């Protein structure tokens, strides 16, 4: 990803959980900031942490857990009147892993790609046919 800061936030330890998975699967990433919204924090505390995570003149994407939740609302408040800040919600780890290595011309393209890939990677396991154990590959 070229010069786009990603701030992952959500309820409880959502951000640190996604961060842990990202580190396990693909190593450290300097362009990703993790902001958990833990029980002891107020909305104002979270808003301040999210605002302080912005880097001057670097496009930023807020990756939130739930549309309409406090992390989402606080990110929206910050993004208003900032053309280089986008907010997405409900996206998944697979989409983040797929997009984080791509180069995007702008943060809007990155946000749209995250949403589209999330739609494509959400799936339902189908056990209606016989699955032979030898045909199942090792996981990641």
Short mmCIF file of C-alpha atoms in Angstrom, two decimals:
data_model
loop_
_atom_site.label_atom_id
_atom_site.label_comp_id
_atom_site.label_asym_id
_atom_site.label_seq_id
_atom_site.Cartn_x
_atom_site.Cartn_y
_atom_site.Cartn_z
CA UNK A 1 0.00 0.00 0.00
CA UNK A 2 1.52 3.29 -0.94
CA UNK A 3 1.42 5.92 1.79
CA UNK A 4 -2.06 5.17 3.15
CA UNK A 5 -2.36 4.92 6.91
CA UNK A 6 -4.85 2.31 8.13
CA UNK A 7 -6.33 2.73 11.61
CA UNK A 8 -8.11 -0.39 12.81
CA UNK A 9 -10.62 0.18 15.61
CA UNK A 10 -13.52 -1.61 17.20
CA UNK A 11 -15.20 -2.72 20.38
CA UNK A 12 -13.17 -4.57 23.00
CA UNK A 13 -9.94 -5.98 21.60
CA UNK A 14 -11.12 -6.11 18.00
CA UNK A 15 -8.20 -3.99 16.75
CA UNK A 16 -5.47 -5.80 18.66
CA UNK A 17 -7.01 -9.14 17.64
CA UNK A 18 -6.92 -8.25 13.94
CA UNK A 19 -3.42 -6.85 14.48
CA UNK A 20 -2.29 -10.12 16.04
CA UNK A 21 -3.66 -12.08 13.08
CA UNK A 22 -2.03 -9.72 10.58
CA UNK A 23 1.33 -10.05 12.31
CA UNK A 24 1.07 -13.85 12.34
CA UNK A 25 0.12 -14.04 8.67
CA UNK A 26 2.18 -11.26 7.13
CA UNK A 27 4.56 -9.68 9.64
CA UNK A 28 4.75 -6.14 11.03
CA UNK A 29 3.21 -3.21 9.17
CA UNK A 30 4.24 0.35 10.00
CA UNK A 31 1.27 1.86 8.17
CA UNK A 32 -1.26 0.16 10.47
CA UNK A 33 -2.35 1.61 13.82
CA UNK A 34 -4.48 -0.36 16.28
CA UNK A 35 -6.97 1.42 18.57
CA UNK A 36 -9.09 -0.76 20.86
CA UNK A 37 -12.26 0.70 22.42
CA UNK A 38 -12.10 -0.94 25.81
CA UNK A 39 -14.67 -0.82 28.59
CA UNK A 40 -12.84 1.78 30.67
CA UNK A 41 -12.82 4.31 27.79
CA UNK A 42 -15.41 6.96 27.05
CA UNK A 43 -16.47 8.04 23.56
CA UNK A 44 -14.33 11.16 24.05
CA UNK A 45 -11.30 9.04 24.98
CA UNK A 46 -11.73 6.96 21.85
CA UNK A 47 -12.26 10.01 19.64
CA UNK A 48 -9.08 11.57 20.98
CA UNK A 49 -7.04 8.39 20.36
CA UNK A 50 -8.43 8.09 16.84
CA UNK A 51 -7.73 11.75 16.06
CA UNK A 52 -4.19 11.46 17.44
CA UNK A 53 -3.58 8.48 15.14
CA UNK A 54 -3.98 10.65 12.05
CA UNK A 55 -0.70 11.58 10.40
CA UNK A 56 -0.41 15.00 8.80
CA UNK A 57 -0.82 14.92 5.00
CA UNK A 58 -1.07 11.12 4.77
CA UNK A 59 -4.33 9.64 3.44
CA UNK A 60 -6.01 7.55 6.13
CA UNK A 61 -8.57 4.77 6.23
CA UNK A 62 -10.45 3.90 9.42
CA UNK A 63 -11.27 0.17 9.44
CA UNK A 64 -14.09 -0.28 12.00
CA UNK A 65 -15.95 -3.31 13.26
CA UNK A 66 -19.61 -2.22 13.08
CA UNK A 67 -21.46 0.46 11.13
CA UNK A 68 -23.22 2.69 13.64
CA UNK A 69 -21.10 1.62 16.62
CA UNK A 70 -19.10 4.09 18.70
CA UNK A 71 -15.76 3.46 16.89
CA UNK A 72 -17.50 4.00 13.55
CA UNK A 73 -19.25 7.18 14.74
CA UNK A 74 -16.06 8.64 16.20
CA UNK A 75 -14.16 7.90 12.97
CA UNK A 76 -16.94 9.53 10.95
CA UNK A 77 -16.75 12.67 13.11
CA UNK A 78 -13.02 12.92 12.38
CA UNK A 79 -13.39 12.23 8.65
CA UNK A 80 -15.94 14.98 7.97
CA UNK A 81 -14.41 17.65 5.72
CA UNK A 82 -11.24 15.59 5.24
CA UNK A 83 -11.12 14.41 1.61
CA UNK A 84 -8.20 12.06 2.29
CA UNK A 85 -9.89 10.16 5.15
CA UNK A 86 -12.33 7.28 4.58
CA UNK A 87 -14.23 5.03 6.98
CA UNK A 88 -15.23 1.42 6.28
CA UNK A 89 -17.06 -1.01 8.53
CA UNK A 90 -17.69 -4.72 8.60
CA UNK A 91 -14.75 -5.65 6.40
CA UNK A 92 -12.83 -8.81 7.14
CA UNK A 93 -9.30 -10.02 7.69
CA UNK A 94 -9.12 -11.67 4.25
CA UNK A 95 -9.93 -8.38 2.52
CA UNK A 96 -7.39 -6.50 4.61
CA UNK A 97 -4.69 -9.07 3.83
CA UNK A 98 -5.46 -8.92 0.12
CA UNK A 99 -5.51 -5.13 -0.12
CA UNK A 100 -2.64 -4.17 2.15
CA UNK A 101 -0.03 -5.14 -0.43
CA UNK A 102 -1.72 -3.31 -3.32
CA UNK A 103 -0.83 0.19 -4.48
CA UNK A 104 -3.76 2.57 -4.67
CA UNK A 105 -3.93 5.99 -6.29
CA UNK A 106 -6.06 7.26 -3.42
CA UNK A 107 -7.73 6.23 -0.19
CA UNK A 108 -11.15 6.10 -1.85
CA UNK A 109 -10.00 3.32 -4.19
CA UNK A 110 -8.55 1.43 -1.22
CA UNK A 111 -11.84 1.74 0.72
CA UNK A 112 -13.93 0.55 -2.24
CA UNK A 113 -11.61 -2.41 -2.83
CA UNK A 114 -11.81 -3.46 0.84
CA UNK A 115 -15.61 -3.53 0.69
CA UNK A 116 -15.73 -5.38 -2.64
CA UNK A 117 -13.23 -8.02 -1.56
CA UNK A 118 -15.10 -8.52 1.73
CA UNK A 119 -18.25 -9.25 -0.26
CA UNK A 120 -16.37 -11.81 -2.36
CA UNK A 121 -14.57 -13.52 0.53
CA UNK A 122 -17.56 -14.01 2.82
CA UNK A 123 -18.68 -17.59 2.25
CA UNK A 124 -20.81 -20.40 3.63
CA UNK A 125 -19.26 -23.84 4.04
CA UNK A 126 -21.11 -26.34 1.85
CA UNK A 127 -21.26 -29.84 3.31
CA UNK A 128 -23.90 -31.10 0.87
CA UNK A 129 -21.29 -33.10 -1.04
CA UNK A 130 -18.84 -35.64 0.31
CA UNK A 131 -15.49 -34.16 1.17
CA UNK A 132 -12.53 -36.48 1.12
CA UNK A 133 -9.93 -35.70 3.75
CA UNK A 134 -7.03 -36.14 1.34
CA UNK A 135 -8.44 -33.37 -0.89
CA UNK A 136 -8.33 -30.78 1.86
CA UNK A 137 -5.15 -28.72 1.70
CA UNK A 138 -3.36 -27.42 4.76
CA UNK A 139 -4.54 -24.02 5.95
CA UNK A 140 -2.56 -20.85 6.14
#
